[in-house]
Short mmCIF file of C-alpha atoms in Angstrom, two decimals:
data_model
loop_
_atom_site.label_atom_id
_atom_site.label_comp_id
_atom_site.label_asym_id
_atom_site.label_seq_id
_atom_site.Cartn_x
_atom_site.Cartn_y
_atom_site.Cartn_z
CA UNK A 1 151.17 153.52 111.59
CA UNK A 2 155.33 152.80 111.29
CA UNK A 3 156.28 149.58 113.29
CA UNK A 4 158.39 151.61 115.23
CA UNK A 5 157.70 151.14 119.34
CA UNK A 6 156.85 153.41 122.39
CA UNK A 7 161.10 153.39 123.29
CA UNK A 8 161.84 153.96 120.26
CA UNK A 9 163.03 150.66 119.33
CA UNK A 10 161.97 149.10 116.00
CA UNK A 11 159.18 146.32 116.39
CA UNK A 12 159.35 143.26 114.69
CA UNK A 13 156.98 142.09 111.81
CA UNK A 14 154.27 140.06 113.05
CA UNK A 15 154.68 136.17 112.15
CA UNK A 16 151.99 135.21 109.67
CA UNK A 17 150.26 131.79 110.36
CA UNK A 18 151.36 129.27 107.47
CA UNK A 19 147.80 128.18 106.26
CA UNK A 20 146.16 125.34 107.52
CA UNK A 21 146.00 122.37 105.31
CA UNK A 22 142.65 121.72 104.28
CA UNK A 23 140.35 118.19 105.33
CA UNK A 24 138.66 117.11 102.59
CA UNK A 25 135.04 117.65 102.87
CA UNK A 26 133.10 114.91 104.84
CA UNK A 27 130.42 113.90 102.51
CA UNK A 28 127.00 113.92 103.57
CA UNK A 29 124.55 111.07 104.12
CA UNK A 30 122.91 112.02 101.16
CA UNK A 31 125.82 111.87 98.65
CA UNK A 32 126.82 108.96 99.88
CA UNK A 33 126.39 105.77 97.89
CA UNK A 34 123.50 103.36 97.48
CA UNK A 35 125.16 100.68 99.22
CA UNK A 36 126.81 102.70 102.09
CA UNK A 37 123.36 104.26 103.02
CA UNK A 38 121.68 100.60 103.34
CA UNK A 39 124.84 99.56 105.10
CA UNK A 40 124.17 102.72 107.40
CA UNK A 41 120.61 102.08 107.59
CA UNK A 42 120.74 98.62 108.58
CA UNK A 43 123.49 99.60 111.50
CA UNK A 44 120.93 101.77 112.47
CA UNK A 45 117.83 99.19 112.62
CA UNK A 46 119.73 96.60 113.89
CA UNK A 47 118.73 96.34 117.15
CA UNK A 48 114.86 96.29 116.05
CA UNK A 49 115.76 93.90 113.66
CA UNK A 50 117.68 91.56 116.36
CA UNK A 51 114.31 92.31 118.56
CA UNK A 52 111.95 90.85 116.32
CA UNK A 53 113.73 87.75 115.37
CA UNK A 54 114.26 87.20 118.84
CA UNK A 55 110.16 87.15 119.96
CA UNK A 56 109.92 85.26 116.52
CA UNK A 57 112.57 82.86 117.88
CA UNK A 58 110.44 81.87 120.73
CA UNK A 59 107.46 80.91 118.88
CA UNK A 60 110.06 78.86 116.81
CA UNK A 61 111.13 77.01 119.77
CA UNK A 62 107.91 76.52 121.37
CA UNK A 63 106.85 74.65 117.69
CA UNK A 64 109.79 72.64 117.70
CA UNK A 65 109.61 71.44 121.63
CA UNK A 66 105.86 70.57 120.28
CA UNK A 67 108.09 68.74 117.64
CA UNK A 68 109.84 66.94 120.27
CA UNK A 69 106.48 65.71 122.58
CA UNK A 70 104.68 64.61 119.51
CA UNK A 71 106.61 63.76 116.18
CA UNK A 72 105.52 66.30 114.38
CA UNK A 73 108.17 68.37 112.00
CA UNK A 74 106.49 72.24 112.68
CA UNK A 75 108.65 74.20 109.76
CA UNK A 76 106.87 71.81 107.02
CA UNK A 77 103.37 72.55 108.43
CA UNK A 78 104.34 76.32 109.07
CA UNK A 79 105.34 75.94 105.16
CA UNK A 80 102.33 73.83 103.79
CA UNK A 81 99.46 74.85 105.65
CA UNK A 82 96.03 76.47 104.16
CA UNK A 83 96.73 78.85 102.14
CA UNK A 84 100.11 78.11 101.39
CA UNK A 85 99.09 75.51 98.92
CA UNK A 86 97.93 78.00 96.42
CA UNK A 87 100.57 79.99 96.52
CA UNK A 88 103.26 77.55 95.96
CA UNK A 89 101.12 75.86 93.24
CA UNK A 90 100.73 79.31 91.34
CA UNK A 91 104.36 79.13 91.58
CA UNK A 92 104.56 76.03 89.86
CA UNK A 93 102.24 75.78 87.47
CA UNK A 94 101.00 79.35 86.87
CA UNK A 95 97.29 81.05 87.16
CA UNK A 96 96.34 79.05 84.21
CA UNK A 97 97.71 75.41 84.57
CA UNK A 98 96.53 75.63 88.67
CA UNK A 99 93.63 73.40 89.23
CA UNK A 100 90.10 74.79 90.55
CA UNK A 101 89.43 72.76 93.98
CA UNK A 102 86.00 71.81 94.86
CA UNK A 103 83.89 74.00 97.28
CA UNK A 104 80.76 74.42 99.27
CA UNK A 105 80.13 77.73 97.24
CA UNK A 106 81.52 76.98 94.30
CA UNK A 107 85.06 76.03 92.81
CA UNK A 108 88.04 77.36 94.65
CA UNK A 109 90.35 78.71 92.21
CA UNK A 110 93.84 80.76 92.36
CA UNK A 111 92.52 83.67 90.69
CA UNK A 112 91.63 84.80 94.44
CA UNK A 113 95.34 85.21 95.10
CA UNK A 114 97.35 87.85 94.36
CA UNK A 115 100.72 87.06 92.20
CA UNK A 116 103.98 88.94 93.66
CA UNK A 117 104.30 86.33 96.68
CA UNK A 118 103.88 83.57 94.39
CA UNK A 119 106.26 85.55 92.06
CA UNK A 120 109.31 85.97 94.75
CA UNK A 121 108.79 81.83 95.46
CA UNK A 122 109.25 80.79 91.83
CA UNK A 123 112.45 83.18 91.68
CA UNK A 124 113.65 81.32 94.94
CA UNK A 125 112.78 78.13 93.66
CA UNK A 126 114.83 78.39 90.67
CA UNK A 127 117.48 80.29 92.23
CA UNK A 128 118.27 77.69 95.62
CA UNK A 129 118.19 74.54 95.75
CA UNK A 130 115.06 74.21 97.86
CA UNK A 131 111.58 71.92 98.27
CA UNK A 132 109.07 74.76 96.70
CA UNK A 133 107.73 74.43 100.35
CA UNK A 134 111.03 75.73 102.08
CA UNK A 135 111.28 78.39 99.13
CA UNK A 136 108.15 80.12 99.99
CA UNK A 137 109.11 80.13 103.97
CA UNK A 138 112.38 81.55 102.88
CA UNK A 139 110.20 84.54 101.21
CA UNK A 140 107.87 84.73 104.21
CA UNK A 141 110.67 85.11 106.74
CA UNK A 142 112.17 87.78 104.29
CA UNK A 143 109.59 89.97 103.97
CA UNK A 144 108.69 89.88 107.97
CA UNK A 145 112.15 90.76 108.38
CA UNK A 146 111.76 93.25 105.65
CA UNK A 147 108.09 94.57 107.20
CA UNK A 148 109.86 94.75 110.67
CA UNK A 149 112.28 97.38 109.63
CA UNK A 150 109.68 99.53 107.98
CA UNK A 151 107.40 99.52 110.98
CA UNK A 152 111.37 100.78 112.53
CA UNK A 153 111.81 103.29 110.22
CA UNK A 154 107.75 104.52 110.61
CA UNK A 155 108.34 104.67 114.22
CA UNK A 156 111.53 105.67 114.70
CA UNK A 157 110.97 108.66 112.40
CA UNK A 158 107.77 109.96 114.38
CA UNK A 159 108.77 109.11 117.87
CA UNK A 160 112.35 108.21 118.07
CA UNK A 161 114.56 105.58 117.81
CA UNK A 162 113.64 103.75 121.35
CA UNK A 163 110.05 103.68 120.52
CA UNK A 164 110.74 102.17 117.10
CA UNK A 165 112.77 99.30 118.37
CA UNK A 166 109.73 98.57 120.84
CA UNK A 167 107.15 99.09 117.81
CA UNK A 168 108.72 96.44 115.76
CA UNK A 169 109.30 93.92 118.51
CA UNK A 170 105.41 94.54 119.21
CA UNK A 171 104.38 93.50 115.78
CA UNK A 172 106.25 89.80 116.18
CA UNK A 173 104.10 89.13 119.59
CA UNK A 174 100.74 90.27 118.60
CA UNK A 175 98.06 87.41 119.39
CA UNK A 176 98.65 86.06 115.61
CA UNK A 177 101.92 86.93 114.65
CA UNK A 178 102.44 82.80 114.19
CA UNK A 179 100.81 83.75 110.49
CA UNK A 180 104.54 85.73 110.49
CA UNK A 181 106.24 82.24 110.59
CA UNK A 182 103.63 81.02 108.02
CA UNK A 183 104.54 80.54 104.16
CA UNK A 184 101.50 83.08 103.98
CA UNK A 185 101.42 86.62 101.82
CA UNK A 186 100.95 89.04 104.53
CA UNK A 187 104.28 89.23 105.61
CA UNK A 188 105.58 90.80 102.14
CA UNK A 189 102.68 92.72 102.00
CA UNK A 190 103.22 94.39 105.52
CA UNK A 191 106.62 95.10 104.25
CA UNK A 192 105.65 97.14 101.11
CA UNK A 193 102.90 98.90 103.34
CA UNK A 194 105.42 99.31 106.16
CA UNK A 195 107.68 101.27 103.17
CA UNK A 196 104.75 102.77 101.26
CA UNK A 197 104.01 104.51 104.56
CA UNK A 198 107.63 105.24 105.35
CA UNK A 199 107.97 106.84 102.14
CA UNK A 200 105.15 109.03 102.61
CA UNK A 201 105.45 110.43 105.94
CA UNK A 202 108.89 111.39 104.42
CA UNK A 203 107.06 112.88 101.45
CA UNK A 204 108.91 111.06 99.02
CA UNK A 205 105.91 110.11 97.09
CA UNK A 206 106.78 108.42 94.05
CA UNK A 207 108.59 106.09 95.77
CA UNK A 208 104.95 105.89 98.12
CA UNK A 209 103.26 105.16 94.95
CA UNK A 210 104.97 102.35 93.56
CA UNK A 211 105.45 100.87 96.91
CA UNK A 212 101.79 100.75 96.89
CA UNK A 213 101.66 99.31 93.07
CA UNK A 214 103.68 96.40 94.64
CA UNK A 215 101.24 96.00 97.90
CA UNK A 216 98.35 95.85 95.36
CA UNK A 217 99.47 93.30 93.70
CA UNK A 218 100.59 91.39 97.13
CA UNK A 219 97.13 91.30 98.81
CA UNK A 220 93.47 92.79 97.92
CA UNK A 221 93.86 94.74 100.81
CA UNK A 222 96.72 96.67 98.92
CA UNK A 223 93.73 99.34 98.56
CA UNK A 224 93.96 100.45 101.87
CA UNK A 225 97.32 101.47 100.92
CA UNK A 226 96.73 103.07 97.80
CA UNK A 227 93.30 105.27 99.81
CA UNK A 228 96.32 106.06 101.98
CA UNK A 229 98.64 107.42 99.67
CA UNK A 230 96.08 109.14 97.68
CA UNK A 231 94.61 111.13 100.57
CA UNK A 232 98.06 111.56 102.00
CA UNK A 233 99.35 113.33 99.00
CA UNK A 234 95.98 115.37 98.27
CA UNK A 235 97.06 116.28 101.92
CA UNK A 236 100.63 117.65 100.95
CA UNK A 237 99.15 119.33 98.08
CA UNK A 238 97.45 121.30 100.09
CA UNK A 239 99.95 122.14 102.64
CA UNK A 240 101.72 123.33 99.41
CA UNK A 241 99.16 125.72 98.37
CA UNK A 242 99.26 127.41 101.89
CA UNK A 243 103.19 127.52 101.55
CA UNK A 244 103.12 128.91 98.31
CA UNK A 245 100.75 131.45 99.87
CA UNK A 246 103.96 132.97 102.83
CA UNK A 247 106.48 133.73 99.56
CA UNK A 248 109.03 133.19 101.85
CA UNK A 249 109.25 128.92 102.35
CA UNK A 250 109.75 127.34 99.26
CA UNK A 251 107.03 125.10 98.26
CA UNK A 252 107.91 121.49 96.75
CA UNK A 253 106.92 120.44 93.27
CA UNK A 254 103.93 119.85 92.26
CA UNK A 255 104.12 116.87 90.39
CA UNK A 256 105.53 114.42 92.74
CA UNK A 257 102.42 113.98 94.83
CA UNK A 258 100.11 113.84 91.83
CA UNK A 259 102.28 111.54 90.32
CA UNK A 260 102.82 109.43 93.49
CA UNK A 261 98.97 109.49 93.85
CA UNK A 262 98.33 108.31 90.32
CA UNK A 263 100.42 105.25 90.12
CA UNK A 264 99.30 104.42 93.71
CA UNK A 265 96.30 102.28 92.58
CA UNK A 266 97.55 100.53 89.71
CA UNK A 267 98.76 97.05 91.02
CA UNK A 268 95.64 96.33 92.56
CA UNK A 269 93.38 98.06 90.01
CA UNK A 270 95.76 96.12 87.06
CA UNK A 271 95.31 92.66 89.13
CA UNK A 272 91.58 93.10 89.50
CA UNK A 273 91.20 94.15 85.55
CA UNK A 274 93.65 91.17 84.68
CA UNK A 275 91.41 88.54 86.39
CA UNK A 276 87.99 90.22 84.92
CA UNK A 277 89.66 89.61 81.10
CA UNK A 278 90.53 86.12 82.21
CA UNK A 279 86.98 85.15 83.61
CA UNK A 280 85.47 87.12 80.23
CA UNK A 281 83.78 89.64 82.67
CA UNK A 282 84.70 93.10 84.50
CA UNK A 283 83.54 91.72 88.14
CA UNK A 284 85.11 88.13 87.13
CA UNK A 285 87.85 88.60 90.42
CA UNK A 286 84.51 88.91 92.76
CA UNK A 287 82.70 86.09 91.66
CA UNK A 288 85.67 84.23 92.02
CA UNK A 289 86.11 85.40 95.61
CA UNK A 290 82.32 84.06 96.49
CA UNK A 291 83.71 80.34 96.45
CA UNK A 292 85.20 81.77 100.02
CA UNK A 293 81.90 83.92 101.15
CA UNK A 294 84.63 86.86 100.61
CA UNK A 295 82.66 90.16 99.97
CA UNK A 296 82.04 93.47 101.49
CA UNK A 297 78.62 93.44 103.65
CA UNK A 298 79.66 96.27 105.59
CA UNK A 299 79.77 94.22 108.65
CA UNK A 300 76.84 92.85 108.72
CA UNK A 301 78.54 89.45 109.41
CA UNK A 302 80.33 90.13 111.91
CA UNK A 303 77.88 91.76 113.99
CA UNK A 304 75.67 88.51 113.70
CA UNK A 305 78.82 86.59 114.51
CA UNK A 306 79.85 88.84 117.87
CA UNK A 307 76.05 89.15 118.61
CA UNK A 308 76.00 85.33 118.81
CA UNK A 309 79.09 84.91 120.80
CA UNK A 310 77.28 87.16 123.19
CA UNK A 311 73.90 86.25 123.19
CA UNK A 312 73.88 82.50 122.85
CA UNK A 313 74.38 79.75 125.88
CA UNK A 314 76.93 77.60 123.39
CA UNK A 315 79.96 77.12 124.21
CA UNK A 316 82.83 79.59 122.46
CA UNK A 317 86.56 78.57 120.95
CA UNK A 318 89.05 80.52 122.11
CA UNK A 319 90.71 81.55 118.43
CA UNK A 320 86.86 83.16 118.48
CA UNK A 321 87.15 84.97 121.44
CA UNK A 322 90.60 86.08 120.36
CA UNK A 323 89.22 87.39 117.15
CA UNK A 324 86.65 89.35 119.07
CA UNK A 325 88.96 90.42 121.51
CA UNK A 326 91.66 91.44 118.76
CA UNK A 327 88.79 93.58 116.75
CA UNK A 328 87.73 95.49 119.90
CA UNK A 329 91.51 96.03 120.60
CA UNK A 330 92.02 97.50 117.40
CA UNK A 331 89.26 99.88 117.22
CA UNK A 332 90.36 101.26 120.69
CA UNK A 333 93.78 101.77 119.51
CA UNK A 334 92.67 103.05 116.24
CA UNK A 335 90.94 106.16 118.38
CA UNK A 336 94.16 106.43 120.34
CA UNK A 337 95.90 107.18 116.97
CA UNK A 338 93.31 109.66 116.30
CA UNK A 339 93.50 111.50 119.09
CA UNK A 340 97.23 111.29 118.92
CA UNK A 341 97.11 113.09 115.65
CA UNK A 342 99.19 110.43 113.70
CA UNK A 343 100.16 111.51 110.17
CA UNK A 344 97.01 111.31 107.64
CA UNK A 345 98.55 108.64 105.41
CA UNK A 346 98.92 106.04 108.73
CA UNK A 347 95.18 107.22 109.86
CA UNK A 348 93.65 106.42 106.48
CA UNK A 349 95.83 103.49 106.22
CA UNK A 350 94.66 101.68 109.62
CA UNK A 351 91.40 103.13 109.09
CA UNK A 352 90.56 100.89 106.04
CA UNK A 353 92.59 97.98 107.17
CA UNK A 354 89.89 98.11 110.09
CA UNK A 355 86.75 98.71 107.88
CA UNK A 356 88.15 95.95 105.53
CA UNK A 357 88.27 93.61 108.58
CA UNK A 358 85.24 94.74 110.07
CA UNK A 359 82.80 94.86 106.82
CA UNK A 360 84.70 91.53 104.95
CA UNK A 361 81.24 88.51 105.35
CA UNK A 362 84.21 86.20 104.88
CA UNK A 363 85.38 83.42 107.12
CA UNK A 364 85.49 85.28 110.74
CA UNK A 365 88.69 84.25 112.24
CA UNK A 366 90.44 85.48 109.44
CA UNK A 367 90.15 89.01 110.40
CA UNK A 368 92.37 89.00 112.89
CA UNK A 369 95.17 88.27 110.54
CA UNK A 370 94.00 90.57 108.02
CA UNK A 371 94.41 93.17 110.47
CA UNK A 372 98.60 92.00 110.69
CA UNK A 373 99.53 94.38 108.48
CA UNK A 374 97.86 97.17 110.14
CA UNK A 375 101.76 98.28 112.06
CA UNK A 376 100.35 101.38 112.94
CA UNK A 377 98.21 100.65 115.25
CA UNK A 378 100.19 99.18 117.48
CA UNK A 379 102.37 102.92 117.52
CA UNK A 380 100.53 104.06 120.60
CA UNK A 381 101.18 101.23 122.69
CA UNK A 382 105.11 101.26 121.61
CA UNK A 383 105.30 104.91 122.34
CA UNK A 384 104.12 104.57 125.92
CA UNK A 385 106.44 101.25 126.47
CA UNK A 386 109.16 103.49 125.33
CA UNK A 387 108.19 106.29 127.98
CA UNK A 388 108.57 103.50 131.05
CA UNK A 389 110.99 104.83 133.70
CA UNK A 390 112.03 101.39 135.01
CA UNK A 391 114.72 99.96 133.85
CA UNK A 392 114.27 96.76 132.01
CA UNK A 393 110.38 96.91 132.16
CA UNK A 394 109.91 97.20 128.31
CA UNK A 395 111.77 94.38 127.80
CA UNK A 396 109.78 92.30 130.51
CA UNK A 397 106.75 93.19 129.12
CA UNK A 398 107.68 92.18 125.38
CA UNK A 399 108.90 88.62 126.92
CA UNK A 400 106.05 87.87 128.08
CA UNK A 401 104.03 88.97 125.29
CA UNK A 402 106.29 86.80 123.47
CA UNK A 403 105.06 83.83 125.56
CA UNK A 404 101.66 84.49 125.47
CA UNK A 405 101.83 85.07 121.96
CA UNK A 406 103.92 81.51 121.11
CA UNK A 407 101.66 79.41 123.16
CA UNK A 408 98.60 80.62 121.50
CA UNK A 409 99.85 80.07 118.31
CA UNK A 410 100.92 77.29 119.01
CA UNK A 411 97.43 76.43 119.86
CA UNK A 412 96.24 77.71 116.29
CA UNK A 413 98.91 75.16 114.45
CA UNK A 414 98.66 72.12 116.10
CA UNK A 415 95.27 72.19 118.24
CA UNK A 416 92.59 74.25 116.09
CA UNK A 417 91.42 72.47 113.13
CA UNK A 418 90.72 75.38 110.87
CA UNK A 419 92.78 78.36 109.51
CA UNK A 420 93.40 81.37 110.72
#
């Protein structure tokens, strides 16, 4: 066609667009670097994180104005109390130079206690200058910190960010989260669990099983994670078989799940091994742990317990009634989870923390705290806070939880005689 017009006039070239000058490419979150994806991550948890400390912060307070009435100085108890001893003596003198303490059953001895917590105090001991005492709070308020942005990212990643905010503000007014102000091991356990679980809903499973390796050798109750882990990547194995069956989604590797699932185990199973060559014998870690009645009667002790609490005309303490009330809580919500089809790794996971609680002939008002760790089951109850048309009702609800929650431990430092 010429570019001659319908008049016969000539038409004029048409102007070409000078190019555009190219942006440079924005880079995704995943090529970003190390630091900037923390940095991005903690922007993103920070109002979870902000919402735990502040629940924390009134059990603080409460302490302190219990300070204030009778003289007493509540961070050094919070930091010395029961088991605390042991694990700031392992920090200072090691498995081996940490004297055996007398007991009804037999010797007490540190060989019961796992070593990472103890670990992270001596680093912080020799780092800061800080009372051994101080150094193992500083740990303990790390890790809760560190466990309440895993139970975020858990949450947030299976219901959204609202409900994870709520989920781990939940965990810091549960009827014993004073133990999270305690110079106690749960709290950096919880926070490798918290991750381990994290790491496998997001199928990144190698990362699962060393965050496991690290939770068995925080607590004995690092099994639960590693039965978690396990079954949850035997589960993604076999969603990869079915993938591999439509040729058209690719299927991911192999390996990583296996892998993830083999190394899983290995902190608890090396701790346990450890302790049997020390003692001269393979079951050396159990016999150690009958100096505290600690063994696995399928809960035959705490049926006798509840049965008693029930049955008999005595009068009952309230941390018991808790207890009870705390086990029965958890079972319910552990059906809700079913029923709610949570991911296999967080079922499995809450499912032994609750038959480790349940079947443990050990002291009985320890069972509520070793239930702490067990984040997921409080999921349900975050999800429907989250759901709450009203404004500000969420946030009524958690403060006074929070309340509730500081008075009664405040009743389980300073008014009941034995641990929790």
């Amino acid at each position: 066609m010429s570019d001659t017009s319908v008049d016969g006039g000539t038409r004029a070239p048409a102007a070409v667009p000078a190019p555009r000058a190219r942006r440079p490419a924005a880079r995704s979150p995943r090529r970003r670097g190390p630091l900037n994806r923390l940095l991005a991550s903690a922007r993103y948890a920070a109002p979870a994180l902000l919402g735990y400390a502040a629940v924390r912060a009134v059990g603080l307070v409460l302490l302190a104005l219990w300070d204030l009435k009778h003289g007493t100085h509540s961070l050094h108890r919070l930091s010395t109390m029961w088991d605390a001893y042991w694990y700031q003596d392992i920090a200072v003198h090691g498995y081996a130079g940490s004297k055996p303490v007398p007991g009804p059953n037999g010797p007490y001895q540190a060989y019961a206690f796992f070593p990472v917590y103890p670990a992270l105090i001596k680093l912080v001991w020799s780092l800061l200058p800080l009372p051994v005492n101080y150094a193992a709070l500083l740990v303990a308020w790390v890790g809760a910190l560190a466990a309440a942005w895993g139970i975020f990212a858990v949450a947030a990643r299976l219901y959204g960010r609202r409900t994870g905010v709520i989920a781990a503000a939940l965990w810091g007014v549960t009827p014993y989260a004073v133990v999270e102000s305690m110079a106690y091991s749960e709290l950096v356990f919880t926070a490798f669990a918290a991750w381990a679980m994290y790491a496998a809903v997001t199928h990144r499973w190698i990362w699962a099983g060393t965050l496991s390796t690290l939770a068995g050798l925080s607590r004995p109750t690092g099994v639960a994670v590693a039965v978690a882990v396990g079954l949850g990547a035997f589960g993604a194995l076999v969603v990869r078989w079915w993938r591999r069956r439509d040729r058209k989604t690719k299927a991911p590797a192999w390996w990583r799940p296996v892998l993830g699932a083999a190394i899983a185990p290995l902190g608890f199973a090396g701790y346990i091994g450890w302790v049997g060559l020390q003692k001269g014998s393979w079951d050396g870690y159990f016999k150690v742990q009958e100096a505290w009645e600690s063994q696995f009667d399928f809960g035959r002790s705490t049926y006798k317990v509840l049965r008693a609490m029930l049955m008999n005309a005595e009068p009952v303490w309230l941390t018991d009634a808790m207890v009870a009330g705390t086990l029965a809580a958890s079972v319910l919500l552990f059906a809700v989870c079913v029923l709610q089809r949570q991911p296999l790794t967080l079922l499995v996971f809450s499912g032994m923390m609750l038959l480790l609680a349940l079947g443990d002939a050990a002291y009985f008002n320890s069972r509520a705290r070793f239930l702490i760790p067990a984040f997921a089951l409080l999921l349900p109850l975050a999800a429907g806070l989250a759901r709450l048309r009203t404004k500000g009702a969420a946030a009524a609800v958690l403060a006074f939880a929070a309340l509730c929650s500081a008075s009664y431990g405040g009743y389980v430092v300073f008014v009941y005689t034995n641990s929790p």
